[in-house]
Coordinates of N, CA and C in Angstrom, one line a residue:
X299 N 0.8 -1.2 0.0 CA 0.0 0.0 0.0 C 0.9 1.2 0.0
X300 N 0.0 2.1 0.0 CA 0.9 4.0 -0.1 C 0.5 4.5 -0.9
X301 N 1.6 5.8 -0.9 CA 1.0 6.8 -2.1 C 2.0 6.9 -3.0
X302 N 1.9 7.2 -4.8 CA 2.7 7.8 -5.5 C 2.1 8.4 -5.9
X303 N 3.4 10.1 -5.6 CA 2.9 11.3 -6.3 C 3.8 11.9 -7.2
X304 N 3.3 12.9 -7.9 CA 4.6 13.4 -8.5 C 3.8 14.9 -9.0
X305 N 4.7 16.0 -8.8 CA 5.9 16.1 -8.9 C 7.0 15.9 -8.1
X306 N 7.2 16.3 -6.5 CA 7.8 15.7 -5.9 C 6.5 15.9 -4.7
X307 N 7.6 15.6 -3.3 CA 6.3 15.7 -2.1 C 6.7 17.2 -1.8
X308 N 7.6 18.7 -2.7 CA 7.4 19.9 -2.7 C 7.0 20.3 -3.8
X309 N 6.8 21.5 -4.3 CA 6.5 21.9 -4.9 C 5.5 24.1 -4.8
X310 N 5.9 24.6 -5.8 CA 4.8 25.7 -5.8 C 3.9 26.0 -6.1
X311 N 3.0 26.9 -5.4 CA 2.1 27.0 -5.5 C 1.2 27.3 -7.0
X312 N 0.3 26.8 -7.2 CA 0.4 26.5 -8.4 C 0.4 25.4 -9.2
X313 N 1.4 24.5 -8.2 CA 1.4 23.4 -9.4 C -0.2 22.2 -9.4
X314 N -0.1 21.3 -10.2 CA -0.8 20.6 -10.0 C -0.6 19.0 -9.5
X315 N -0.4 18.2 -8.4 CA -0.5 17.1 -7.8 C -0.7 16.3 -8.3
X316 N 0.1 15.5 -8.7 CA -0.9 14.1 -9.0 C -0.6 13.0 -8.1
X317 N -2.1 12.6 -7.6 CA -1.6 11.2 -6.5 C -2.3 10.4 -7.0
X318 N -1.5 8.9 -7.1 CA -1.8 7.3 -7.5 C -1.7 6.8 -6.2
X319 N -2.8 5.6 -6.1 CA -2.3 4.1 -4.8 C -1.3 3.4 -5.3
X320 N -0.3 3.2 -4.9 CA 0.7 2.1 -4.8 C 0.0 0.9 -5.1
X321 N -0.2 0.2 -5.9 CA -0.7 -1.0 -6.3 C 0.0 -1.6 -5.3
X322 N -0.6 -3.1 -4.9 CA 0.1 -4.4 -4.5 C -0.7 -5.8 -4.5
X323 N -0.5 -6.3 -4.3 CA -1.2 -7.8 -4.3 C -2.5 -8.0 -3.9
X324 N -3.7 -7.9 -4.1 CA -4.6 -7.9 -3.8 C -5.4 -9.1 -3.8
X325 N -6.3 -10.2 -2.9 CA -6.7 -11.3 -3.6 C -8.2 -11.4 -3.6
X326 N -8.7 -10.2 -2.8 CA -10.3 -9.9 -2.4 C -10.7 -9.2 -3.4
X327 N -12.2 -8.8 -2.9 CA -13.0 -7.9 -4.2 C -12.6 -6.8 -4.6
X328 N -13.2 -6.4 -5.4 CA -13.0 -4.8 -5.8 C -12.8 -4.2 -4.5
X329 N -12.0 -2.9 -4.9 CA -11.5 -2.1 -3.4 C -11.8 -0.8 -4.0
X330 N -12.6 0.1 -3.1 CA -12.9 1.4 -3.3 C -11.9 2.9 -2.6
X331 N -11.4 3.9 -3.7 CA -10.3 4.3 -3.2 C -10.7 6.3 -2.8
X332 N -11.0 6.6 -2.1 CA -11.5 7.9 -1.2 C -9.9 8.8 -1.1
X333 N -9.7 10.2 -1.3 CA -8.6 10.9 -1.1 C -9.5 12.1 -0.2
X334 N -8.4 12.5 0.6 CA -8.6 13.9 1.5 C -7.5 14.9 1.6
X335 N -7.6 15.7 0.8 CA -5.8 16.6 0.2 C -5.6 17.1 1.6
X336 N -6.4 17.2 2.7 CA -6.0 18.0 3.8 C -6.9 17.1 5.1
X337 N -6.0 16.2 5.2 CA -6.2 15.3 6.2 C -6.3 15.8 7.7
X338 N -6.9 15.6 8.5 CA -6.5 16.5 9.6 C -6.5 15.2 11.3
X339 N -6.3 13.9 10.0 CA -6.2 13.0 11.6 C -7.0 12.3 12.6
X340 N -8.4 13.1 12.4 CA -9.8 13.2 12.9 C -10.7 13.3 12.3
X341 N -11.1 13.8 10.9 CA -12.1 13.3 10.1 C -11.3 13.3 9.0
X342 N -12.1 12.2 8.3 CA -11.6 12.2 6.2 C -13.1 13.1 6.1
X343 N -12.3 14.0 5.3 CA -13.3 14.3 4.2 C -13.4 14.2 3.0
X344 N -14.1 13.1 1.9 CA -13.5 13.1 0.5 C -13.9 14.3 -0.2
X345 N -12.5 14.2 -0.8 CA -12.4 15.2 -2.2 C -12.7 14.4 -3.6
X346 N -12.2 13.2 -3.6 CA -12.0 13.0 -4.8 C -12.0 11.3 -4.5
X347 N -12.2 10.5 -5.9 CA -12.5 8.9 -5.7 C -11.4 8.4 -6.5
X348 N -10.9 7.2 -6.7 CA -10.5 6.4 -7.5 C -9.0 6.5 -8.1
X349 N -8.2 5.5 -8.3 CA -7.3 4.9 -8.4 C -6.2 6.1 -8.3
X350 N -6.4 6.8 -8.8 CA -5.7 7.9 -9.3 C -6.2 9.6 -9.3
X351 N -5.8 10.7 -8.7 CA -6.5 12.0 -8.5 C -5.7 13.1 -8.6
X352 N -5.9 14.3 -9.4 CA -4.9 15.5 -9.4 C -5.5 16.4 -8.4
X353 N -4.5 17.0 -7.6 CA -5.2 18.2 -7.0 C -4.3 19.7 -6.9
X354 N -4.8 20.6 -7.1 CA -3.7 22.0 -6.9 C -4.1 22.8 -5.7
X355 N -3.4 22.8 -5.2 CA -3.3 23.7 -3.0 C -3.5 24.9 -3.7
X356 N -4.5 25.9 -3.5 CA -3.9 27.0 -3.8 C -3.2 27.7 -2.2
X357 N -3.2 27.4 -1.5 CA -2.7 27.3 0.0 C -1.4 27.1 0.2
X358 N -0.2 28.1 0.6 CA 1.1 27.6 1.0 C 1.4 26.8 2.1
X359 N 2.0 26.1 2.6 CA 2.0 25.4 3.9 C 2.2 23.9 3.7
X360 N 2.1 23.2 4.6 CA 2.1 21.7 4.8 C 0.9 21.2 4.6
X361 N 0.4 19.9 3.9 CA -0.6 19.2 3.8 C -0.5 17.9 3.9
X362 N -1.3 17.4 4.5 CA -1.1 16.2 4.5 C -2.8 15.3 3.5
X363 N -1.9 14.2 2.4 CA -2.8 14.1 1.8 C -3.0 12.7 2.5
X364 N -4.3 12.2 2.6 CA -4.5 10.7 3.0 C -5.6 9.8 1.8
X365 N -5.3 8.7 1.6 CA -6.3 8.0 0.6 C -7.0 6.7 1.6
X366 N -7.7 6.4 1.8 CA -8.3 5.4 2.1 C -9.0 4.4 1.4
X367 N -8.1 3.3 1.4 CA -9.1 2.0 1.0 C -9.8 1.1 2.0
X368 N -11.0 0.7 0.8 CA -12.0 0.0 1.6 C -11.9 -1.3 0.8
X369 N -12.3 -2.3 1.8 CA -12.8 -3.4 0.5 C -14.1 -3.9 1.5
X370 N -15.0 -3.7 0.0 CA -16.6 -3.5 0.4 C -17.1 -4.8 1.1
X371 N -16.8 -6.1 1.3 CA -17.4 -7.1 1.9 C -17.1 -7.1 3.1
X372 N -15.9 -6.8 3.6 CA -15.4 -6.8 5.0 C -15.8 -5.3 5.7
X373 N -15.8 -4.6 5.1 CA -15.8 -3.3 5.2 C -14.1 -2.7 6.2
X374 N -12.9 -3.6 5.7 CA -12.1 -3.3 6.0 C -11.5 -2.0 5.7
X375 N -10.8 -0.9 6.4 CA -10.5 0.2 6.1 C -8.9 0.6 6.6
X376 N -8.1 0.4 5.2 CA -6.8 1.4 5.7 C -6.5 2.6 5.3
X377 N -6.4 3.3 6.0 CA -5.6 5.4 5.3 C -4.0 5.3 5.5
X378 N -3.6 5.4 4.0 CA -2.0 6.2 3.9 C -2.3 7.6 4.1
X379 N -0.8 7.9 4.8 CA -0.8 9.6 4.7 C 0.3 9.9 3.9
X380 N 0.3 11.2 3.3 CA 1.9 11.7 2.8 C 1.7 13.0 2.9
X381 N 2.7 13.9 3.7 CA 2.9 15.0 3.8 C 3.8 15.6 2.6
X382 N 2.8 16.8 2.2 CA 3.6 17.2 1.0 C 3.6 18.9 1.8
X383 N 4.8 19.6 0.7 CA 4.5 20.9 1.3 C 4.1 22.3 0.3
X384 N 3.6 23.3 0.5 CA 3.7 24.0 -1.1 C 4.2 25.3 -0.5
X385 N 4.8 25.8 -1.5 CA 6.1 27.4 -1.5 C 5.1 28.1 -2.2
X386 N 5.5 29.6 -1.5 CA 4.6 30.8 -2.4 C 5.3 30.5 -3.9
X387 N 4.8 31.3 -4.7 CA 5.8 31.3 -6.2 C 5.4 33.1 -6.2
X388 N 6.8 33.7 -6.3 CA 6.9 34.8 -6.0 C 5.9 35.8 -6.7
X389 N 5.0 37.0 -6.2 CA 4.0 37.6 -6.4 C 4.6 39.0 -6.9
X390 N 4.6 39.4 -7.7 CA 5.2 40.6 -8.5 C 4.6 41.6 -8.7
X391 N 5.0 43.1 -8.6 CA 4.6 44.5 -8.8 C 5.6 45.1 -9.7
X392 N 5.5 45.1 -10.9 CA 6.4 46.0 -12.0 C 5.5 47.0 -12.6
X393 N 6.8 48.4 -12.2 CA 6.5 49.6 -12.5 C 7.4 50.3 -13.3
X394 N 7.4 50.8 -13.9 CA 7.7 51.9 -15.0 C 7.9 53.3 -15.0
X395 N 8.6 54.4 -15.5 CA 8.1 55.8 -15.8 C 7.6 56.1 -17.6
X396 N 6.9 55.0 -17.6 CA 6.3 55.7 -18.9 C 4.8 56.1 -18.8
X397 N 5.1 56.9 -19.7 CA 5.9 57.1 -20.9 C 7.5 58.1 -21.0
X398 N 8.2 57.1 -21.0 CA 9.7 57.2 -21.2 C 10.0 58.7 -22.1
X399 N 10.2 59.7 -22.0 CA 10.9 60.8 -23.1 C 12.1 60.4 -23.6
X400 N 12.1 60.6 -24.7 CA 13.5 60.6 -25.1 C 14.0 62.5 -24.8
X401 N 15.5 62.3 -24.8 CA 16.4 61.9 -24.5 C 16.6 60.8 -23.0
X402 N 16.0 60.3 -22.4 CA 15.3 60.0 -20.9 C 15.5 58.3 -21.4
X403 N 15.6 57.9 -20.4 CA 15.7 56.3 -20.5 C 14.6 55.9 -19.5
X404 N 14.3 54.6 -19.9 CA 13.1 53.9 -19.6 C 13.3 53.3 -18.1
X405 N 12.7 53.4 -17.2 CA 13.5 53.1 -16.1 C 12.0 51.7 -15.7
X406 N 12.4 51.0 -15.1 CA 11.2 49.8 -14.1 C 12.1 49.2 -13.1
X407 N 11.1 48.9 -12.8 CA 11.2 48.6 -11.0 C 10.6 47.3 -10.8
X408 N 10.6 46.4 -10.0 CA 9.7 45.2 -9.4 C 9.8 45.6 -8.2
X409 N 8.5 45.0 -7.4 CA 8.5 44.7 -6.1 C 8.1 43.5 -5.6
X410 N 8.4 42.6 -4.7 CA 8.4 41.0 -4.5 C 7.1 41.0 -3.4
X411 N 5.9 40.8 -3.3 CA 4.6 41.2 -2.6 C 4.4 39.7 -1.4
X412 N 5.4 39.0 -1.4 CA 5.1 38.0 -1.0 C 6.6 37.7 -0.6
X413 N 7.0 38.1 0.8 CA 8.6 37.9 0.8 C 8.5 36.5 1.8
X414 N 7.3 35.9 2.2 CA 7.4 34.7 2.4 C 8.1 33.6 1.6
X415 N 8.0 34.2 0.3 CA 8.5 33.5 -0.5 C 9.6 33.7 -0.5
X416 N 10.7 32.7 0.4 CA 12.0 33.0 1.0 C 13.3 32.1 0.1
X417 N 14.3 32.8 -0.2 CA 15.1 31.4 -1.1 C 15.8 32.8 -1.3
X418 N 16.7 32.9 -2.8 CA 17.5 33.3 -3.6 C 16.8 34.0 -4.4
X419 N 16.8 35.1 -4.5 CA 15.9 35.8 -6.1 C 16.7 35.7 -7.2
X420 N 16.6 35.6 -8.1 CA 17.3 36.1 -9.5 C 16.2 36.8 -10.8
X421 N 16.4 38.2 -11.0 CA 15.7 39.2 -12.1 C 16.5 39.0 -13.3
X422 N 15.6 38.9 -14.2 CA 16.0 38.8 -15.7 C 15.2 39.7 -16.7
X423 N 15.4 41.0 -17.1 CA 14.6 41.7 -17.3 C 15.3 41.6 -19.2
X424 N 14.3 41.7 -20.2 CA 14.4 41.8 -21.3 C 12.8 43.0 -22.3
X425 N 13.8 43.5 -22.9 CA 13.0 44.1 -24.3 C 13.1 43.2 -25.5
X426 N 11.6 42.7 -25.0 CA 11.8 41.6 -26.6 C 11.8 42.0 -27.7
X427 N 11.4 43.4 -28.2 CA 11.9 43.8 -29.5 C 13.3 44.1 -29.9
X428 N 13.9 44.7 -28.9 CA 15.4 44.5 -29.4 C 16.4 43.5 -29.0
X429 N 16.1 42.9 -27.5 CA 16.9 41.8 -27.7 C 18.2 42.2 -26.1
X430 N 17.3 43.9 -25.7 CA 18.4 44.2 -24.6 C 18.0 43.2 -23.2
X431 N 18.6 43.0 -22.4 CA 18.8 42.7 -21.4 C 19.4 43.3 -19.9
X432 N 18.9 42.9 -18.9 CA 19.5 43.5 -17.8 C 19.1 42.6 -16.7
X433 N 19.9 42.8 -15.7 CA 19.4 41.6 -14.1 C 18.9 42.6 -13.0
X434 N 18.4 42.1 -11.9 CA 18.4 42.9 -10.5 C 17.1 43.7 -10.8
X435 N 16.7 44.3 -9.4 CA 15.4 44.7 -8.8 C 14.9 46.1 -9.9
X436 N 15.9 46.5 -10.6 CA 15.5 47.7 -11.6 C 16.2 48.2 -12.2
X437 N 16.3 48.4 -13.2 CA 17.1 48.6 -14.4 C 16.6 50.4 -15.1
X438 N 17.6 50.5 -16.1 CA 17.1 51.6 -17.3 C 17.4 51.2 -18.2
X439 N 16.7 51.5 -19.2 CA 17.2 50.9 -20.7 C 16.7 52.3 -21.5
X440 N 18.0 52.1 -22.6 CA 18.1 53.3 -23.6 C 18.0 52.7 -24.4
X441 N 16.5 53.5 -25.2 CA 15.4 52.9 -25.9 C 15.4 54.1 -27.0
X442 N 15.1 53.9 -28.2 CA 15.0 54.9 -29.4 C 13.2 55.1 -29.1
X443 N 13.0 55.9 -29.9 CA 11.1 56.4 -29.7 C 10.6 54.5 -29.9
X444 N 9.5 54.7 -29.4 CA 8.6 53.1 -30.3 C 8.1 53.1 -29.3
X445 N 7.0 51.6 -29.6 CA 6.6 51.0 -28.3 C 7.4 49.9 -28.3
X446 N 7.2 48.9 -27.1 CA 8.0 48.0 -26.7 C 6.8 47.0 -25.6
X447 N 7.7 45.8 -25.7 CA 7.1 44.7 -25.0 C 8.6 44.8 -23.6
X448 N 8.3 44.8 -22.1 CA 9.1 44.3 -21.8 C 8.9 43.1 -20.6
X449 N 9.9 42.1 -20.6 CA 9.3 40.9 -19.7 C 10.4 40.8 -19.0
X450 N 9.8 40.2 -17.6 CA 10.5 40.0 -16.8 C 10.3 38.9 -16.0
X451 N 11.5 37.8 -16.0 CA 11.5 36.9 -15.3 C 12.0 36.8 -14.0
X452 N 11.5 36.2 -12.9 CA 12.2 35.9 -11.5 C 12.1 34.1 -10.9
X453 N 13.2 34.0 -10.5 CA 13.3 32.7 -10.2 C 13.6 32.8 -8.7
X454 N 13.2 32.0 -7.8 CA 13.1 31.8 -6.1 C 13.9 30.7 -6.4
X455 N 15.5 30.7 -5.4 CA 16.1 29.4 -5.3 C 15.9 28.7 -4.3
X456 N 14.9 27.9 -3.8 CA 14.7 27.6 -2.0 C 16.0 26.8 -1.7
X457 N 15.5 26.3 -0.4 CA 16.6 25.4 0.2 C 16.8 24.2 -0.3
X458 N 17.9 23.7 -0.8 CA 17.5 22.1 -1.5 C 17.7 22.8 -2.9
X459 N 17.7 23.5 -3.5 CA 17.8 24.0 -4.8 C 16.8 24.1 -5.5
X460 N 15.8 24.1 -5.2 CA 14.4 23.8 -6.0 C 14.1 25.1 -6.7
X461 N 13.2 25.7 -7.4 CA 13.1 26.9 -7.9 C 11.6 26.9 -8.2
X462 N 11.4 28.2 -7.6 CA 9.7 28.8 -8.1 C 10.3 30.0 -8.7
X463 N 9.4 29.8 -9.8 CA 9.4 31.2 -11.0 C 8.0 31.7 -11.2
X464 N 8.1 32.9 -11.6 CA 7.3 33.8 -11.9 C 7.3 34.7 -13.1
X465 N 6.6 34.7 -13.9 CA 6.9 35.8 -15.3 C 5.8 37.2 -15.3
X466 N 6.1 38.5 -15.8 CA 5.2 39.2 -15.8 C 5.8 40.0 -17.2
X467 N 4.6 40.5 -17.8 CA 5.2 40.8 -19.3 C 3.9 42.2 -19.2
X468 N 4.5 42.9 -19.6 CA 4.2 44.6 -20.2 C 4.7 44.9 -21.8
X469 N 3.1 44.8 -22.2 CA 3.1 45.2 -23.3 C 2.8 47.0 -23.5
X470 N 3.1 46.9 -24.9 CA 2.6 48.8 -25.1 C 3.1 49.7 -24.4
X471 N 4.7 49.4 -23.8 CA 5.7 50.4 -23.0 C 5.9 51.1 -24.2
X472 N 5.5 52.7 -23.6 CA 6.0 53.6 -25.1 C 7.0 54.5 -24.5
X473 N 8.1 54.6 -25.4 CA 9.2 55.8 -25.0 C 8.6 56.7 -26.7
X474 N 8.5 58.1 -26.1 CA 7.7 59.0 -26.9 C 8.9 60.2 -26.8
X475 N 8.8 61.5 -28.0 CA 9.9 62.1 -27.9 C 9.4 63.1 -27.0
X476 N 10.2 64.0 -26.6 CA 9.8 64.9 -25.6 C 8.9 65.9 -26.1
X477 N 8.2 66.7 -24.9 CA 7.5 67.8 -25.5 C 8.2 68.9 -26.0
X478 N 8.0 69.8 -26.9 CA 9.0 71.0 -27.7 C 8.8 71.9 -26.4
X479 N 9.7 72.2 -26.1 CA 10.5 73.0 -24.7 C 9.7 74.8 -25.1

């Protein structure tokens, strides 16, 4: 008996779960299979039935998932547990001074809204029309007139090396020429 899950027993929030029963040797009747994503030791509550079940936490913290089988003649009953855990995946505020003037460079900023989400940060900031690049909490970029798409990636390194990412992408950033003085 047991559980197999995957992606692992961490993961961020966000992801989606998937839990299987551990097959084994079975020589009785059909066996009926009940899941409770958030077991609490003192009542099952089912969420979900049968062999196999996806579930996504939107909840950061510890869970413990429990499946219960029955086999219906005996009305015998065992519960596996497996504690899984889920990480914020970093929550982002990216801001701007546009519209950008030229001669004036395009300046943005992030803010991390969720510093629960504790690890390693790493910023990867790009203008996908030209191809510029820059890292860290806020940059400037010297931009000719246009509009622009700009994206930005962040990656959380937790403990154990694992990584929650987050993307946020701003379209229609316009650097515009200045007003005639």
């Amino acid at each position: 008996m047991g559980i197999d899950y995957s992606p692992d027993v961490w993961a961020c929030s966000g992801t989606t779960f998937t839990f299987t029963r551990r097959i084994d040797v079975w020589t009785g009747g059909a066996l009926s299979y009940e899941w409770d994503f958030d077991y609490d030791f003192i009542t099952f509550n089912t969420d979900a039935f049968g062999l196999t079940t996806n579930h996504n936490y939107a909840a950061t913290g510890f869970h413990t998932v429990a499946l219960r089988t029955t086999e219906p003649v005996s009305g015998c009953q065992v519960i596996d547990v497996l504690e899984i855990q889920v990480v914020a995946t970093p929550d982002l505020t990216v801001t701007t001074n546009e519209p950008a003037c030229r001669p004036g460079l395009l300046y943005v900023h992030v803010d991390v809204n969720n510093p629960e989400a504790s690890g390693v940060y790493r910023y990867q900031w790009e203008v996908l029309e030209t191809g510029a690049k820059a890292t860290g909490l806020e940059n400037l970029f010297d931009l000719p007139v246009g509009t622009y798409t700009i994206q930005l990636d962040v990656e959380v390194e937790m403990p154990g090396g694992r990584i929650c990412s987050s993307q946020v992408v701003l379209p229609n950033v316009d650097v515009v020429d200045p007003p005639n003085a």
